[in-house]
C-alpha positions as MATLAB code, in Angstrom:
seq = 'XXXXXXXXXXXXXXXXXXXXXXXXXXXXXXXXXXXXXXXXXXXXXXXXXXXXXXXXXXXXXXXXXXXXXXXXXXXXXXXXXXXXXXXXXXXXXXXXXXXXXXXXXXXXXXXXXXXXXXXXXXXXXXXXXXXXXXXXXXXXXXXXXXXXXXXXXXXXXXXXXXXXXXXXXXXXXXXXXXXXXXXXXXXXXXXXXXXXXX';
ca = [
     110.592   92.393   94.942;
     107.288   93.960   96.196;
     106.261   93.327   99.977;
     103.200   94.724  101.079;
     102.386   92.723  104.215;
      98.713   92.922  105.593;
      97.128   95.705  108.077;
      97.281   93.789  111.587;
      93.767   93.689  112.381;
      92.830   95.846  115.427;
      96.185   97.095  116.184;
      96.615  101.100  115.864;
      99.022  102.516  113.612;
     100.056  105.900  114.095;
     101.449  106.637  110.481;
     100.650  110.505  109.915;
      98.084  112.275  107.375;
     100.192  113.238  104.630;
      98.196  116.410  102.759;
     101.121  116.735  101.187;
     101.464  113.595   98.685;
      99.217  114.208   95.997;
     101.886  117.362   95.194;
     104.846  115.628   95.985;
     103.869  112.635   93.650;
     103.282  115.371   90.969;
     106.629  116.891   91.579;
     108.254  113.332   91.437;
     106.731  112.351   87.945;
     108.043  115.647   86.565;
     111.496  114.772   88.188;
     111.126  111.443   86.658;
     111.827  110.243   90.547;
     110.197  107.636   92.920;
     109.305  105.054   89.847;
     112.149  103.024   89.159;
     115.347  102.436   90.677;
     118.313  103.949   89.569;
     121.996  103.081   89.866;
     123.429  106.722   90.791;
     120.761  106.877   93.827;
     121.649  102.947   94.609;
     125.685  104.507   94.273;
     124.372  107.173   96.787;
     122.710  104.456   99.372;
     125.931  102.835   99.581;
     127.942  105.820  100.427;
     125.424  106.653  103.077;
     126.043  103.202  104.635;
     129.569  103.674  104.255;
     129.882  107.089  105.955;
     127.133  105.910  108.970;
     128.839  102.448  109.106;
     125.268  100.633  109.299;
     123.628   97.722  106.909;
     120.877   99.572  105.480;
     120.830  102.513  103.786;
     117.727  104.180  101.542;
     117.048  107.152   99.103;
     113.073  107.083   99.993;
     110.568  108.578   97.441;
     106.817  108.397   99.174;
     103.384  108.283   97.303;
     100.104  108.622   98.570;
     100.152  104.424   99.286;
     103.906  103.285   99.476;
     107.472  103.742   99.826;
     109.564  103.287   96.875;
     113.406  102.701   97.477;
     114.993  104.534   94.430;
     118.608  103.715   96.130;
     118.587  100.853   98.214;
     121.530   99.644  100.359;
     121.333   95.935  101.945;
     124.101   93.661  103.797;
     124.534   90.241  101.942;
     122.135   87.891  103.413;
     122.917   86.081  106.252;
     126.239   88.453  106.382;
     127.039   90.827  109.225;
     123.966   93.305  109.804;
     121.572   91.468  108.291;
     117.870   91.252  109.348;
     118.235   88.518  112.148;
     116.495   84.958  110.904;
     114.768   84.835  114.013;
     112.231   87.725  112.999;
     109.361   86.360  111.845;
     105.455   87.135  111.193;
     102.520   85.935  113.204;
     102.755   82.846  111.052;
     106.078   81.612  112.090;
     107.285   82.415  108.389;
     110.934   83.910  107.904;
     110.820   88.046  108.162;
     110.907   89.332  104.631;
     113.076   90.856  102.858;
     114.489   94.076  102.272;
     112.501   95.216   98.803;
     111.705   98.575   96.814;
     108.212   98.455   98.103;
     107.162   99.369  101.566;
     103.744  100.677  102.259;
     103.444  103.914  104.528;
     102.523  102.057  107.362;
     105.367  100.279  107.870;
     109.094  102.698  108.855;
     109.984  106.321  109.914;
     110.304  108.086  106.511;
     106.614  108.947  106.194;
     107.472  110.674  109.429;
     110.152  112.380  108.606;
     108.305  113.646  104.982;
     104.793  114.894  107.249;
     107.166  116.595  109.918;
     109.796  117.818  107.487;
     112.510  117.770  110.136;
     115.030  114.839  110.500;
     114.875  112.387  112.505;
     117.051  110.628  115.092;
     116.172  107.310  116.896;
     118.978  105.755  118.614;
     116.769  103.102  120.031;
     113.367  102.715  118.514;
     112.274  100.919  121.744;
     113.008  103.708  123.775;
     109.794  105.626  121.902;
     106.859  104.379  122.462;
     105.319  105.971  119.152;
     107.341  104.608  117.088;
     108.325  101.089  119.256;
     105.044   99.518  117.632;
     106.007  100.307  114.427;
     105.924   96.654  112.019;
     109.192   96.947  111.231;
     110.800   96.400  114.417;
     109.057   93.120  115.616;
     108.959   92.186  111.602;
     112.208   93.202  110.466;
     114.496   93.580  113.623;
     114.884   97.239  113.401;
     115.787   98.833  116.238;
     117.819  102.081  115.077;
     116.731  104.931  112.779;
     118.260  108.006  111.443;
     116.704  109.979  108.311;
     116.306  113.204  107.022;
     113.514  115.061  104.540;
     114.726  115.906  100.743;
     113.028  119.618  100.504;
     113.832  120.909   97.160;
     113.133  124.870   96.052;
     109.617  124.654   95.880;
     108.931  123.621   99.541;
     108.238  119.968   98.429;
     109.542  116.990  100.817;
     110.516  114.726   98.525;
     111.356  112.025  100.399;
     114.095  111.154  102.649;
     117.520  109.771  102.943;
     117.946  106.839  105.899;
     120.104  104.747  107.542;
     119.002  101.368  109.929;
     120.237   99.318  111.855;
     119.446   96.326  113.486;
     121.273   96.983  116.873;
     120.983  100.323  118.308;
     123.159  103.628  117.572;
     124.344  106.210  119.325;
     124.313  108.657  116.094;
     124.516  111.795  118.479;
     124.781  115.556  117.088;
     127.709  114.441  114.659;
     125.234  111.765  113.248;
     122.565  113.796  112.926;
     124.666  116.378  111.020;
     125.794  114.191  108.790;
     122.425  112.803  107.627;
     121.114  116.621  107.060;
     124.487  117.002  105.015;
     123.569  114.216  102.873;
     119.948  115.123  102.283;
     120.917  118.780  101.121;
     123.858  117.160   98.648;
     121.269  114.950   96.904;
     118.167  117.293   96.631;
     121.314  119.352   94.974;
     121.637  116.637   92.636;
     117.890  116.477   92.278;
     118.050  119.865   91.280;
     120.842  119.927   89.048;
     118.945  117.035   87.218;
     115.728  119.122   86.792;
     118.167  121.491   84.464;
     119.422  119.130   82.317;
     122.081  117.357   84.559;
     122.147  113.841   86.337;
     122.267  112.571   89.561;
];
């Protein structure tokens, strides 16, 4: 599924410049990453839901236009953690769901990629630079915890991300954990570059 929901008219989005994405989509194709999902990195997204305890879980590869969730972790709809039905779009429609696609606007990973640092939001409505982001009035986010994927050449990849729809303490111990994870799979990344898989 492939949700690309329109610009709000008038209303400023503060997604960053990213100078960076016509090399990292270069260094993705050679990969063969951020095109197609895959089950190991979908095997991976559940782990890091498992290990953070939260509903959603991603393995984030970012173009020049979009997100592309090559490991994607969602609760069963209408099961505990799920986006809440009341969420809904200026036309009174039901908030959409969780899909591969999301362009840069919308979420923290482009963030995280431009700043190359992780990055820790226990309450997205605590920060006002990030509390008008679409996807918490959309999509009922309101807690946000992601790190870069920085392989050997320098190259932010992408991230690895956990959400969830009530907020999180993640602390120092959460925000370990998430850097753990990142440097594990751009390990794997790496290892797949020389012949290996993820």
């Amino acid at each position: 599924m492939r949700y690309d929901p329109p610009r709000p008219a008038g209303r400023l989005l503060l997604t960053p410049e990213d100078k960076d994405a016509p090399a990292r989509v270069r260094r993705l194709r050679r990969l063969g990453l951020g095109e197609r999902a895959e089950p190991a990195l979908d095997a991976f997204a559940d782990r890091l839901a498992e290990v953070a305890a939260v509903p959603y879980s991603m393995v984030n590869f970012i173009d020049e236009n979009h997100q592309f969730f090559a490991g994607l972790h969602t609760p069963d709809p209408g099961g505990p953690g799920a986006l809440p039905a009341t969420a809904a779009d200026d036309g009174g429609r039901a908030a959409p769901e969780v899909g591969r696609y999301l362009t840069r606007d919308y979420g923290f990973c482009p963030h995280v990629v431009v700043r190359r640092k992780a990055l820790v939001l226990e309450d997205v409505c605590d920060y006002p630079r990030f509390a008008g982001n679409p996807v918490v009035d959309e999509m009922g986010v309101r807690s946000y915890l992601g790190a870069p994927l920085i392989d050997h050449t320098g190259i932010a990849l992408g991230t690895v991300c956990v959400v969830d729809v009530e907020p999180r303490p993640w602390g120092t111990a959460g925000l370990e954990t998430i850097k753990s994870l990142a440097a594990e799979l751009v390990g794997q990344i790496e290892r797949r570059e020389g012949g290996g898989g993820i």
